[in-house]
mmCIF file of C-alpha atoms in Angstrom:
data_model
loop_
_atom_site.group_PDB
_atom_site.id
_atom_site.type_symbol
_atom_site.label_atom_id
_atom_site.label_comp_id
_atom_site.label_asym_id
_atom_site.label_seq_id
_atom_site.Cartn_x
_atom_site.Cartn_y
_atom_site.Cartn_z
ATOM 1 C CA MET A 65 -0.434 0.007 -0.311
ATOM 2 C CA GLN A 66 1.685 3.449 -1.170
ATOM 3 C CA LYS A 67 2.437 5.622 2.213
ATOM 4 C CA GLU A 68 -0.867 8.307 0.449
ATOM 5 C CA ASN A 69 -2.879 5.460 1.256
ATOM 6 C CA GLN A 70 -1.475 4.568 4.232
ATOM 7 C CA ALA A 71 -1.534 8.527 5.702
ATOM 8 C CA ASN A 72 -5.802 8.346 4.247
ATOM 9 C CA LEU A 73 -6.247 5.626 6.378
ATOM 10 C CA ALA A 74 -5.195 6.628 9.081
ATOM 11 C CA LEU A 75 -6.688 10.577 8.822
ATOM 12 C CA ALA A 76 -10.434 8.243 8.212
ATOM 13 C CA PHE A 77 -9.419 5.774 11.103
ATOM 14 C CA SER A 78 -8.598 8.625 13.524
ATOM 15 C CA VAL A 79 -11.935 10.433 12.298
ATOM 16 C CA LEU A 80 -14.660 7.345 12.691
ATOM 17 C CA GLY A 81 -12.465 6.469 15.633
ATOM 18 C CA ALA A 82 -13.683 9.747 17.669
ATOM 19 C CA ILE A 83 -17.051 10.125 16.547
ATOM 20 C CA GLY A 84 -17.789 6.665 17.686
ATOM 21 C CA THR A 85 -16.654 7.426 20.501
ATOM 22 C CA ALA A 86 -17.670 10.160 21.507
ATOM 23 C CA GLY A 87 -20.367 11.083 23.752
ATOM 24 C CA GLN A 88 -19.442 8.658 25.760
ATOM 25 C CA GLY A 89 -17.939 10.266 29.079
ATOM 26 C CA ASN A 90 -19.057 7.464 31.445
ATOM 27 C CA SER A 91 -16.673 5.137 30.108
ATOM 28 C CA PHE A 92 -12.708 6.013 31.752
ATOM 29 C CA LEU A 93 -11.392 3.656 28.168
ATOM 30 C CA LEU A 94 -13.641 5.446 26.777
ATOM 31 C CA THR A 95 -12.455 9.127 26.913
ATOM 32 C CA THR A 96 -8.817 8.512 26.767
ATOM 33 C CA VAL A 97 -9.791 6.346 23.695
ATOM 34 C CA HIS A 98 -11.975 9.053 22.635
ATOM 35 C CA HIS A 99 -9.192 11.893 23.219
ATOM 36 C CA GLY A 100 -6.601 9.984 22.232
ATOM 37 C CA PHE A 101 -8.372 9.838 18.395
ATOM 38 C CA LEU A 102 -9.836 12.774 18.491
ATOM 39 C CA ALA A 103 -6.306 14.197 19.067
ATOM 40 C CA ALA A 104 -4.903 12.460 16.118
ATOM 41 C CA THR A 105 -7.826 13.280 14.547
ATOM 42 C CA ILE A 106 -6.728 17.089 14.952
ATOM 43 C CA GLY A 107 -2.582 16.014 14.564
ATOM 44 C CA GLY A 108 -3.837 13.866 11.376
ATOM 45 C CA LEU A 109 -5.505 17.107 9.605
ATOM 46 C CA ALA A 110 -3.843 19.186 10.181
ATOM 47 C CA ASP A 111 -0.165 17.982 8.755
ATOM 48 C CA TRP A 112 -2.445 16.855 5.596
ATOM 49 C CA PHE A 113 -3.181 20.238 5.191
ATOM 50 C CA ALA A 114 0.971 21.664 5.770
ATOM 51 C CA VAL A 115 1.488 18.498 3.075
ATOM 52 C CA LYS A 116 -0.988 19.990 1.218
ATOM 53 C CA ALA A 117 -0.302 23.326 1.809
ATOM 54 C CA ILE A 118 3.594 23.296 -0.123
ATOM 55 C CA PHE A 119 1.579 22.010 -3.200
ATOM 56 C CA GLY A 120 -1.291 23.189 -3.802
ATOM 57 C CA ARG A 121 -3.810 25.616 -1.629
ATOM 58 C CA PRO A 122 -6.184 23.385 0.408
ATOM 59 C CA LEU A 123 -9.609 23.878 1.165
ATOM 60 C CA GLY A 124 -8.618 26.834 -1.520
ATOM 61 C CA ILE A 125 -6.986 28.390 0.837
ATOM 62 C CA SER A 126 -4.723 30.998 -0.468
ATOM 63 C CA HIS A 127 -3.331 32.105 2.282
ATOM 64 C CA ARG A 128 0.066 31.278 3.552
ATOM 65 C CA THR A 129 -0.297 28.606 0.654
ATOM 66 C CA ASP A 130 0.967 26.906 -2.333
ATOM 67 C CA ILE A 131 4.690 28.190 -0.950
ATOM 68 C CA LEU A 132 6.136 25.814 -3.684
ATOM 69 C CA ARG A 133 4.378 28.307 -6.586
ATOM 70 C CA ARG A 134 5.188 31.517 -4.713
ATOM 71 C CA ASN A 135 8.657 31.208 -3.733
ATOM 72 C CA ARG A 136 9.602 29.417 -7.334
ATOM 73 C CA THR A 137 13.203 31.863 -7.552
ATOM 74 C CA ARG A 138 14.562 31.149 -3.699
ATOM 75 C CA ILE A 139 13.475 27.432 -3.426
ATOM 76 C CA MET A 140 15.400 26.696 -7.253
ATOM 77 C CA ASP A 141 18.313 29.354 -6.350
ATOM 78 C CA ALA A 142 18.690 27.269 -2.880
ATOM 79 C CA LEU A 143 18.614 24.134 -5.753
ATOM 80 C CA VAL A 144 20.999 25.012 -8.094
ATOM 81 C CA SER A 145 23.089 26.403 -4.353
ATOM 82 C CA PHE A 146 23.018 23.006 -2.487
ATOM 83 C CA SER A 147 23.323 20.948 -5.937
ATOM 84 C CA SER A 148 26.847 23.095 -7.136
ATOM 85 C CA ASP A 149 27.790 24.349 -3.556
ATOM 86 C CA ASP A 150 27.651 21.475 -1.537
ATOM 87 C CA LEU A 151 26.108 18.112 -3.066
ATOM 88 C CA LEU A 152 28.233 18.658 -6.178
ATOM 89 C CA SER A 153 31.409 21.091 -5.181
ATOM 90 C CA ARG A 154 34.940 20.474 -5.534
ATOM 91 C CA ASP A 155 36.342 18.802 -2.888
ATOM 92 C CA ASN A 156 32.938 16.589 -3.209
ATOM 93 C CA ILE A 157 33.607 15.025 -5.919
ATOM 94 C CA MET A 158 37.542 14.662 -5.743
ATOM 95 C CA GLN A 159 37.074 12.844 -2.114
ATOM 96 C CA VAL A 160 35.430 10.186 -3.844
ATOM 97 C CA VAL A 161 37.595 10.501 -7.410
ATOM 98 C CA GLU A 162 40.496 10.242 -4.971
ATOM 99 C CA ARG A 163 39.068 7.229 -2.712
ATOM 100 C CA GLU A 164 39.378 5.693 -6.351
ATOM 101 C CA GLN A 165 42.465 2.989 -7.944
ATOM 102 C CA ILE A 166 41.998 4.904 -11.170
ATOM 103 C CA GLY A 167 44.992 2.538 -12.728
ATOM 104 C CA THR A 168 44.304 -0.262 -11.511
ATOM 105 C CA LEU A 169 40.345 -0.151 -13.112
ATOM 106 C CA LEU A 170 41.734 1.270 -15.827
ATOM 107 C CA MET A 171 44.527 -2.054 -15.966
ATOM 108 C CA GLU A 172 41.681 -4.925 -14.991
ATOM 109 C CA TYR A 173 39.714 -3.387 -18.013
ATOM 110 C CA LEU A 174 42.045 -3.517 -20.673
ATOM 111 C CA GLU A 175 43.339 -7.108 -18.654
ATOM 112 C CA HIS A 176 40.265 -8.197 -18.239
ATOM 113 C CA ARG A 177 36.932 -7.004 -19.365
ATOM 114 C CA GLY A 178 37.567 -7.068 -22.741
ATOM 115 C CA GLY A 179 39.579 -3.761 -23.503
ATOM 116 C CA ARG A 180 42.421 -4.374 -24.850
ATOM 117 C CA GLU A 181 40.763 -5.745 -28.275
ATOM 118 C CA ARG A 182 38.211 -1.918 -27.440
ATOM 119 C CA LEU A 183 40.802 -0.190 -27.978
ATOM 120 C CA VAL A 184 43.326 -1.974 -30.284
ATOM 121 C CA ASN A 185 39.612 -2.218 -32.812
ATOM 122 C CA ALA A 186 39.213 0.963 -32.359
ATOM 123 C CA ALA A 187 42.827 3.331 -32.937
ATOM 124 C CA VAL A 188 42.355 0.754 -36.040
ATOM 125 C CA GLU A 189 38.490 2.164 -37.180
ATOM 126 C CA ILE A 190 39.577 5.979 -35.972
ATOM 127 C CA LEU A 191 43.045 5.804 -38.537
ATOM 128 C CA GLY A 192 41.673 4.459 -41.047
ATOM 129 C CA HIS A 193 38.234 7.511 -41.025
ATOM 130 C CA ILE A 194 41.151 9.548 -41.332
ATOM 131 C CA ALA A 195 43.182 7.853 -43.808
ATOM 132 C CA SER A 196 40.354 7.904 -45.046
ATOM 133 C CA ASP A 197 39.570 10.935 -45.495
ATOM 134 C CA VAL A 198 42.307 12.004 -47.417
ATOM 135 C CA ASP A 199 42.409 13.222 -50.709
ATOM 136 C CA SER A 200 45.755 11.802 -52.359
ATOM 137 C CA ARG A 201 45.709 13.789 -54.756
ATOM 138 C CA HIS A 202 46.338 16.939 -53.284
ATOM 139 C CA ILE A 203 48.787 15.972 -50.138
ATOM 140 C CA ALA A 204 50.717 13.928 -53.910
ATOM 141 C CA ARG A 205 50.280 17.457 -55.386
ATOM 142 C CA GLU A 206 51.612 19.489 -52.110
ATOM 143 C CA LEU A 207 55.095 16.701 -50.863
ATOM 144 C CA THR A 208 56.633 16.138 -54.345
ATOM 145 C CA PRO A 209 57.608 19.544 -54.572
ATOM 146 C CA TYR A 210 59.703 18.780 -51.321
ATOM 147 C CA ILE A 211 60.387 15.121 -52.192
ATOM 148 C CA VAL A 212 62.614 16.764 -55.425
ATOM 149 C CA ARG A 213 64.535 18.998 -54.318
ATOM 150 C CA ALA A 214 65.228 16.876 -50.760
ATOM 151 C CA LEU A 215 66.015 14.874 -54.351
ATOM 152 C CA HIS A 216 68.493 16.602 -55.260
ATOM 153 C CA ASP A 217 69.431 18.584 -52.998
ATOM 154 C CA LEU A 218 70.642 14.594 -51.634
ATOM 155 C CA PRO A 219 74.120 13.850 -51.317
ATOM 156 C CA LEU A 220 73.855 10.110 -53.819
ATOM 157 C CA GLU A 221 76.761 10.664 -56.175
ATOM 158 C CA ASP A 222 78.936 10.281 -53.448
ATOM 159 C CA SER A 223 77.478 8.337 -51.269
ATOM 160 C CA PHE A 224 77.880 5.722 -54.085
ATOM 161 C CA VAL A 225 81.242 6.770 -54.210
ATOM 162 C CA GLU A 226 82.105 5.927 -50.758
ATOM 163 C CA PHE A 227 80.420 3.087 -51.817
ATOM 164 C CA LEU A 228 82.513 1.936 -53.967
ATOM 165 C CA SER A 229 85.286 2.730 -52.469
ATOM 166 C CA VAL A 230 83.399 -0.181 -49.435
ATOM 167 C CA LEU A 231 83.043 -2.264 -52.583
ATOM 168 C CA ALA A 232 87.311 -1.886 -53.784
ATOM 169 C CA GLU A 233 87.951 -3.396 -50.306
ATOM 170 C CA TYR A 234 89.489 -6.876 -49.528
ATOM 171 C CA PRO A 235 86.136 -8.665 -47.961
ATOM 172 C CA HIS A 236 83.597 -7.103 -50.603
ATOM 173 C CA ALA A 237 85.878 -6.704 -53.780
ATOM 174 C CA GLU A 238 86.466 -10.888 -53.268
ATOM 175 C CA ARG A 239 83.085 -11.658 -51.929
ATOM 176 C CA ILE A 240 81.492 -9.663 -55.256
ATOM 177 C CA PHE A 241 84.451 -11.456 -57.376
ATOM 178 C CA ASN A 242 83.786 -14.813 -56.095
ATOM 179 C CA LEU A 243 79.938 -13.908 -57.291
ATOM 180 C CA LEU A 244 80.817 -12.953 -60.087
ATOM 181 C CA ILE A 245 82.865 -16.468 -61.009
ATOM 182 C CA ARG A 246 79.635 -18.553 -59.787
ATOM 183 C CA MET A 247 77.632 -16.394 -61.827
ATOM 184 C CA GLY A 248 79.847 -16.768 -65.210
ATOM 185 C CA HIS A 249 79.621 -20.737 -63.985
ATOM 186 C CA ARG A 250 75.938 -19.835 -63.935
ATOM 187 C CA ILE A 251 75.775 -18.795 -67.523
ATOM 188 C CA LEU A 252 77.894 -20.839 -68.974
ATOM 189 C CA GLN A 253 75.875 -23.763 -68.436
ATOM 190 C CA THR A 254 73.270 -22.242 -70.097
ATOM 191 C CA GLN A 255 71.378 -23.258 -72.945
ATOM 192 C CA ALA A 256 70.782 -19.548 -74.600
ATOM 193 C CA PHE A 257 75.020 -19.225 -74.292
ATOM 194 C CA GLN A 258 76.361 -22.033 -75.471
ATOM 195 C CA GLU A 259 73.584 -21.643 -78.777
ATOM 196 C CA LEU A 260 75.450 -18.162 -78.812
ATOM 197 C CA LEU A 261 78.938 -19.270 -78.919
ATOM 198 C CA ARG A 262 78.186 -21.738 -81.581
ATOM 199 C CA GLU A 263 76.867 -18.732 -83.997
ATOM 200 C CA ASN A 264 79.639 -16.486 -82.933
ATOM 201 C CA ILE A 265 82.471 -19.909 -83.751
ATOM 202 C CA ALA A 266 80.126 -20.532 -87.067
ATOM 203 C CA SER A 267 81.127 -16.743 -87.707
ATOM 204 C CA ILE A 268 84.347 -16.710 -87.237
ATOM 205 C CA ARG A 269 84.748 -19.855 -89.000
ATOM 206 C CA THR A 270 83.088 -18.320 -91.592
ATOM 207 C CA GLU A 271 85.510 -15.426 -91.708
ATOM 208 C CA TYR A 272 89.290 -17.222 -90.695
ATOM 209 C CA GLU A 273 88.157 -20.000 -94.121
ATOM 210 C CA ARG A 274 87.703 -17.329 -96.140
ATOM 211 C CA ASP A 275 91.371 -16.404 -96.420
ATOM 212 C CA GLY A 276 92.962 -19.845 -97.845
ATOM 213 C CA MET A 277 92.885 -23.741 -97.951
ATOM 214 C CA ILE A 278 95.234 -24.516 -95.549
ATOM 215 C CA ARG A 279 92.962 -22.677 -92.932
ATOM 216 C CA ALA A 280 89.453 -24.306 -94.004
ATOM 217 C CA PHE A 281 91.754 -27.404 -93.958
ATOM 218 C CA VAL A 282 92.917 -26.934 -90.577
ATOM 219 C CA LEU A 283 89.766 -26.237 -89.692
ATOM 220 C CA SER A 284 87.897 -29.002 -91.439
ATOM 221 C CA PHE A 285 89.187 -31.375 -87.945
ATOM 222 C CA PHE A 286 87.278 -30.065 -86.139
ATOM 223 C CA ASP A 287 82.474 -28.679 -86.048
ATOM 224 C CA ASP A 288 81.614 -25.805 -84.571
ATOM 225 C CA GLU A 289 80.268 -28.119 -81.991
ATOM 226 C CA THR A 290 83.713 -29.155 -80.840
ATOM 227 C CA ILE A 291 84.729 -26.630 -80.681
ATOM 228 C CA ALA A 292 81.980 -25.308 -78.310
ATOM 229 C CA SER A 293 82.410 -27.806 -75.972
ATOM 230 C CA TRP A 294 86.569 -27.220 -75.248
ATOM 231 C CA PHE A 295 85.462 -23.052 -75.525
ATOM 232 C CA THR A 296 82.867 -24.595 -72.611
ATOM 233 C CA THR A 297 85.360 -27.044 -70.703
ATOM 234 C CA ARG A 298 88.690 -24.655 -70.034
ATOM 235 C CA ALA A 299 86.235 -21.217 -69.701
ATOM 236 C CA ASP A 300 84.719 -24.274 -66.889
ATOM 237 C CA GLU A 301 88.310 -25.028 -65.363
ATOM 238 C CA ILE A 302 89.542 -20.680 -65.146
ATOM 239 C CA LEU A 303 87.327 -20.045 -63.779
ATOM 240 C CA GLN A 304 87.392 -23.207 -60.509
ATOM 241 C CA THR A 305 90.901 -22.485 -60.166
ATOM 242 C CA ALA A 306 89.377 -18.733 -59.815
ATOM 243 C CA LEU A 307 87.476 -19.604 -57.164
ATOM 244 C CA ASP A 308 90.411 -21.247 -54.546
ATOM 245 C CA PRO A 309 91.914 -18.527 -52.821
ATOM 246 C CA GLU A 310 95.390 -20.005 -53.006
ATOM 247 C CA ASN A 311 95.697 -20.359 -57.068
ATOM 248 C CA ARG A 312 97.537 -17.730 -58.698
ATOM 249 C CA ARG A 313 94.730 -16.346 -61.051
ATOM 250 C CA HIS A 314 91.819 -16.105 -57.871
ATOM 251 C CA ILE A 315 94.175 -13.782 -55.341
ATOM 252 C CA ASP A 316 94.682 -11.052 -59.699
ATOM 253 C CA GLY A 317 91.613 -11.611 -60.361
ATOM 254 C CA VAL A 318 90.428 -9.998 -57.205
ATOM 255 C CA GLU A 319 93.757 -7.144 -57.078
ATOM 256 C CA ALA A 320 92.563 -6.357 -60.665
ATOM 257 C CA PHE A 321 88.426 -6.549 -59.358
ATOM 258 C CA GLY A 322 89.292 -4.075 -56.785
ATOM 259 C CA ALA A 323 92.280 -1.630 -58.316
ATOM 260 C CA PHE A 324 88.553 -1.624 -61.099
ATOM 261 C CA ILE A 325 86.370 -0.388 -58.470
ATOM 262 C CA SER A 326 88.365 1.841 -57.033
ATOM 263 C CA GLY A 327 89.499 2.964 -60.830
ATOM 264 C CA ILE A 328 85.967 4.187 -60.931
ATOM 265 C CA SER A 329 85.387 5.439 -58.262
ATOM 266 C CA ALA A 330 88.415 8.059 -57.889
ATOM 267 C CA ASP A 331 87.759 9.183 -61.212
ATOM 268 C CA SER A 332 86.554 13.606 -60.823
ATOM 269 C CA SER A 333 83.511 12.647 -64.081
ATOM 270 C CA LEU A 334 81.531 10.162 -62.341
ATOM 271 C CA ARG A 335 80.648 12.288 -59.097
ATOM 272 C CA ASP A 336 78.703 14.371 -61.848
ATOM 273 C CA ILE A 337 77.225 12.175 -64.639
ATOM 274 C CA LEU A 338 75.622 10.207 -61.770
ATOM 275 C CA TYR A 339 74.610 13.892 -60.425
ATOM 276 C CA HIS A 340 73.456 15.036 -63.439
ATOM 277 C CA TYR A 341 71.673 10.832 -64.189
ATOM 278 C CA LYS A 342 70.253 12.331 -59.986
ATOM 279 C CA ILE A 343 68.186 15.435 -61.537
ATOM 280 C CA ARG A 344 67.265 13.554 -65.381
ATOM 281 C CA LEU A 345 65.696 10.835 -63.436
ATOM 282 C CA VAL A 346 64.031 12.529 -61.016
ATOM 283 C CA GLN A 347 63.031 14.904 -63.813
ATOM 284 C CA ASN A 348 61.528 12.119 -65.572
ATOM 285 C CA ILE A 349 59.481 10.221 -63.185
ATOM 286 C CA ASP A 350 56.174 11.409 -62.058
ATOM 287 C CA LEU A 351 56.810 11.544 -57.544
ATOM 288 C CA GLU A 352 53.093 13.120 -58.017
ATOM 289 C CA ALA A 353 51.156 9.956 -59.472
ATOM 290 C CA ILE A 354 54.078 7.190 -57.587
ATOM 291 C CA ILE A 355 52.874 9.276 -53.898
ATOM 292 C CA ALA A 356 49.185 10.111 -54.883
ATOM 293 C CA ASN A 357 49.323 5.313 -56.495
ATOM 294 C CA PHE A 358 50.719 4.392 -52.610
ATOM 295 C CA ILE A 359 48.472 6.799 -50.698
ATOM 296 C CA ASP A 360 45.464 5.018 -51.780
ATOM 297 C CA THR A 361 47.476 1.698 -51.694
ATOM 298 C CA ARG A 362 49.220 0.717 -48.840
ATOM 299 C CA ILE A 363 47.517 3.692 -47.215
ATOM 300 C CA GLN A 364 43.881 4.272 -47.563
ATOM 301 C CA GLY A 365 43.615 0.605 -49.494
ATOM 302 C CA ASN A 366 42.083 -2.652 -48.153
ATOM 303 C CA HIS A 367 45.598 -3.939 -46.136
ATOM 304 C CA PRO A 368 47.215 -0.764 -45.681
ATOM 305 C CA PHE A 369 50.852 -1.396 -44.534
ATOM 306 C CA TRP A 370 50.441 0.653 -40.958
ATOM 307 C CA LEU A 371 47.650 -1.777 -39.592
ATOM 308 C CA PRO A 372 50.183 -4.310 -38.586
ATOM 309 C CA TYR A 373 52.897 -1.906 -36.769
ATOM 310 C CA VAL A 374 50.226 0.213 -34.961
ATOM 311 C CA LYS A 375 48.242 -2.594 -33.845
ATOM 312 C CA GLU A 376 51.840 -3.950 -31.988
ATOM 313 C CA LEU A 377 51.916 -0.779 -30.904
ATOM 314 C CA LEU A 378 49.410 -1.045 -28.577
ATOM 315 C CA ASN A 379 49.130 -4.939 -27.644
ATOM 316 C CA ASP A 380 53.330 -3.573 -26.837
ATOM 317 C CA LYS A 381 52.361 -0.567 -25.372
ATOM 318 C CA VAL A 382 49.202 -2.108 -23.237
ATOM 319 C CA ASP A 383 51.366 -5.249 -22.346
ATOM 320 C CA ARG A 384 53.639 -2.355 -20.672
ATOM 321 C CA PHE A 385 51.238 -0.487 -18.034
ATOM 322 C CA VAL A 386 49.726 -3.852 -17.473
ATOM 323 C CA HIS A 387 52.322 -5.514 -16.154
ATOM 324 C CA SER A 388 53.662 -2.063 -14.551
ATOM 325 C CA ALA A 389 52.864 -0.701 -10.779
ATOM 326 C CA ALA A 390 54.757 2.655 -11.812
ATOM 327 C CA TRP A 391 52.378 3.133 -15.264
ATOM 328 C CA GLN A 392 49.569 1.968 -12.967
ATOM 329 C CA SER A 393 50.347 4.923 -10.962
ATOM 330 C CA ARG A 394 51.375 7.465 -13.486
ATOM 331 C CA ALA A 395 47.957 6.833 -15.070
ATOM 332 C CA ASP A 396 45.750 7.462 -11.458
ATOM 333 C CA ARG A 397 47.789 9.885 -11.026
ATOM 334 C CA TRP A 398 46.852 11.816 -14.986
ATOM 335 C CA VAL A 399 42.804 11.269 -14.277
ATOM 336 C CA LYS A 400 43.223 12.532 -12.004
ATOM 337 C CA ASP A 401 44.986 15.793 -11.961
ATOM 338 C CA LEU A 402 42.825 16.311 -15.681
ATOM 339 C CA ILE A 403 39.859 15.349 -14.169
ATOM 340 C CA SER A 404 40.522 17.763 -11.309
ATOM 341 C CA ALA A 405 41.963 20.533 -13.429
ATOM 342 C CA GLU A 406 38.878 20.506 -16.019
ATOM 343 C CA ILE A 407 36.392 20.561 -12.368
ATOM 344 C CA GLU A 408 38.209 23.545 -11.356
ATOM 345 C CA LYS A 409 37.219 24.985 -15.442
ATOM 346 C CA HIS A 410 33.713 23.919 -15.499
ATOM 347 C CA HIS A 411 32.551 23.450 -11.679
ATOM 348 C CA GLU A 412 30.025 27.336 -12.361
ATOM 349 C CA LEU A 413 28.914 24.580 -15.009
ATOM 350 C CA VAL A 414 27.036 22.068 -12.601
ATOM 351 C CA ALA A 415 24.413 25.414 -11.707
ATOM 352 C CA VAL A 416 23.932 26.596 -14.688
ATOM 353 C CA PHE A 417 23.196 22.952 -16.074
ATOM 354 C CA VAL A 418 20.830 22.704 -12.718
ATOM 355 C CA ARG A 419 18.923 25.778 -13.208
ATOM 356 C CA ASP A 420 18.457 25.627 -16.961
ATOM 357 C CA TYR A 421 17.168 22.054 -16.608
ATOM 358 C CA LEU A 422 15.143 24.140 -13.983
ATOM 359 C CA ASN A 423 13.747 26.472 -16.320
ATOM 360 C CA GLN A 424 12.146 24.322 -19.219
ATOM 361 C CA LYS A 425 9.793 23.014 -16.501
ATOM 362 C CA SER A 426 6.645 25.169 -15.353
ATOM 363 C CA ASP A 427 5.798 25.699 -12.455
ATOM 364 C CA ASP A 428 3.475 22.883 -12.646
ATOM 365 C CA GLU A 429 5.670 20.648 -13.717
ATOM 366 C CA LEU A 430 8.400 22.042 -10.896
ATOM 367 C CA ILE A 431 5.687 20.676 -8.555
ATOM 368 C CA ALA A 432 4.866 18.005 -10.245
ATOM 369 C CA PHE A 433 8.627 16.277 -10.035
ATOM 370 C CA LEU A 434 8.979 17.680 -6.900
ATOM 371 C CA GLU A 435 5.882 16.434 -5.200
ATOM 372 C CA ARG A 436 7.380 12.934 -6.153
ATOM 373 C CA LYS A 437 10.744 12.734 -5.818
ATOM 374 C CA ILE A 438 9.203 13.530 -2.074
ATOM 375 C CA ARG A 439 5.564 12.842 -1.804
ATOM 376 C CA THR A 440 6.238 9.384 -0.284
ATOM 377 C CA ASP A 441 8.332 10.427 2.936
ATOM 378 C CA LEU A 442 5.841 14.472 3.714
ATOM 379 C CA GLN A 443 2.800 10.743 3.816
ATOM 380 C CA MET A 444 5.267 9.977 6.595
ATOM 381 C CA ILE A 445 4.638 12.575 8.496
ATOM 382 C CA ARG A 446 1.103 12.623 7.740
ATOM 383 C CA ILE A 447 0.929 9.019 9.519
ATOM 384 C CA ASN A 448 3.216 10.616 12.413
ATOM 385 C CA GLY A 449 1.378 12.757 12.921
ATOM 386 C CA ALA A 450 -1.535 11.064 13.203
ATOM 387 C CA VAL A 451 -0.053 8.268 15.570
ATOM 388 C CA VAL A 452 1.990 11.153 17.663
ATOM 389 C CA GLY A 453 -1.345 12.949 18.240
ATOM 390 C CA ALA A 454 -2.731 9.893 19.509
ATOM 391 C CA ILE A 455 -0.165 8.948 22.234
ATOM 392 C CA VAL A 456 0.148 12.860 23.029
ATOM 393 C CA GLY A 457 -3.652 12.591 23.514
ATOM 394 C CA ILE A 458 -4.522 9.970 24.909
ATOM 395 C CA GLY A 459 -1.030 10.845 27.740
ATOM 396 C CA LEU A 460 -3.143 13.977 27.703
ATOM 397 C CA SER A 461 -6.392 12.738 29.025
ATOM 398 C CA LEU A 462 -5.054 10.114 31.882
ATOM 399 C CA LEU A 463 -3.182 13.166 33.091
ATOM 400 C CA VAL A 464 -6.119 15.505 33.216
ATOM 401 C CA THR A 465 -7.898 12.861 34.652
ATOM 402 C CA LEU A 466 -4.908 12.297 37.163
ATOM 403 C CA ALA A 467 -5.221 15.271 38.093
ATOM 404 C CA GLU A 468 -8.640 15.722 38.803
ATOM 405 C CA ARG A 469 -8.921 12.637 40.570
ATOM 406 C CA MET A 470 -6.442 14.138 42.788
ATOM 407 C CA TRP A 471 -7.982 17.726 43.111
ATOM 408 C CA GLY A 472 -10.693 15.890 44.437
ATOM 409 C CA LEU A 473 -9.361 13.725 46.798
#
């Protein structure tokens, strides 16, 4: 049963009790009970009138009633002041915030509440939206002049000459020489080289035999296939011995290769050649199209190159945060300082919000709103008024009766 119904029932019971016990002056008990019911009725009616006077005009009486409507401005000021200066004051809010271990809460959320996945997915989604909104053509057009200027200023020719100087040094020169020898060995075995070799042998034979019959007679003992096989075998033997570090052919070959590379790097015209080649290359390359294509395919595409790196970075940072009490402590302090600074800057918004919310309501809406919030507690006042009135009425009746009998004595 609602409190208002209970209060009405208590008042009705008091009225009926007072009526039912009226005129029983010969009975001490009924007289005492009558005075209790009568006092309960008076107390209940008084409290009913007081409660009703807060929200309206009971029995049409306008004097000192309808308190909320007549005192709206003062009540609103009190509500706003209570909300901003007492209930949600800076100190009260920060006391609640300081009691929380925000760093530990963040760690629990990231490790055990699915926060890690949400954080990574949110970051990837945000970066994806940012990347998708990039105008690749505009960015490429803006970046191209800077890249061209950087390539012009980049001393690639000096770096290349230095690179050649390093290659001319013994360990590198020997490795490159061995690599070239192995490549030559593989080339000797290819069908294309063998066919080319036979074609050249045939051409040389024709040219050689043109000068005399004796030469033609001598060469008739060797066909092109035999000559090609002999040349291939001999060249292969030379290449194999050139791979032996102890063989003189290998030592001379490495020295010759190193000297060749050194000679190229020491050529004064090499830098100019490389510089002009770099300039022509930069001018002929459509850098704007290359940059735009890179943005379209590698940054904005379905599988952007940055995606795995971002996920790895975020997961690594989350792991470090989860396993570091120092990081959690710093995060806790940072969040609390941030909250404190924001509250300090915007605390007046609490009063503004409460006042705006109350101003949006008409007098009737505001009264109905407040009545819903405190109606139950006010009905308890009516119930307590009836109960206390009954007790006081019975007590006073007993005291009067006792005083009369003592006076009569």
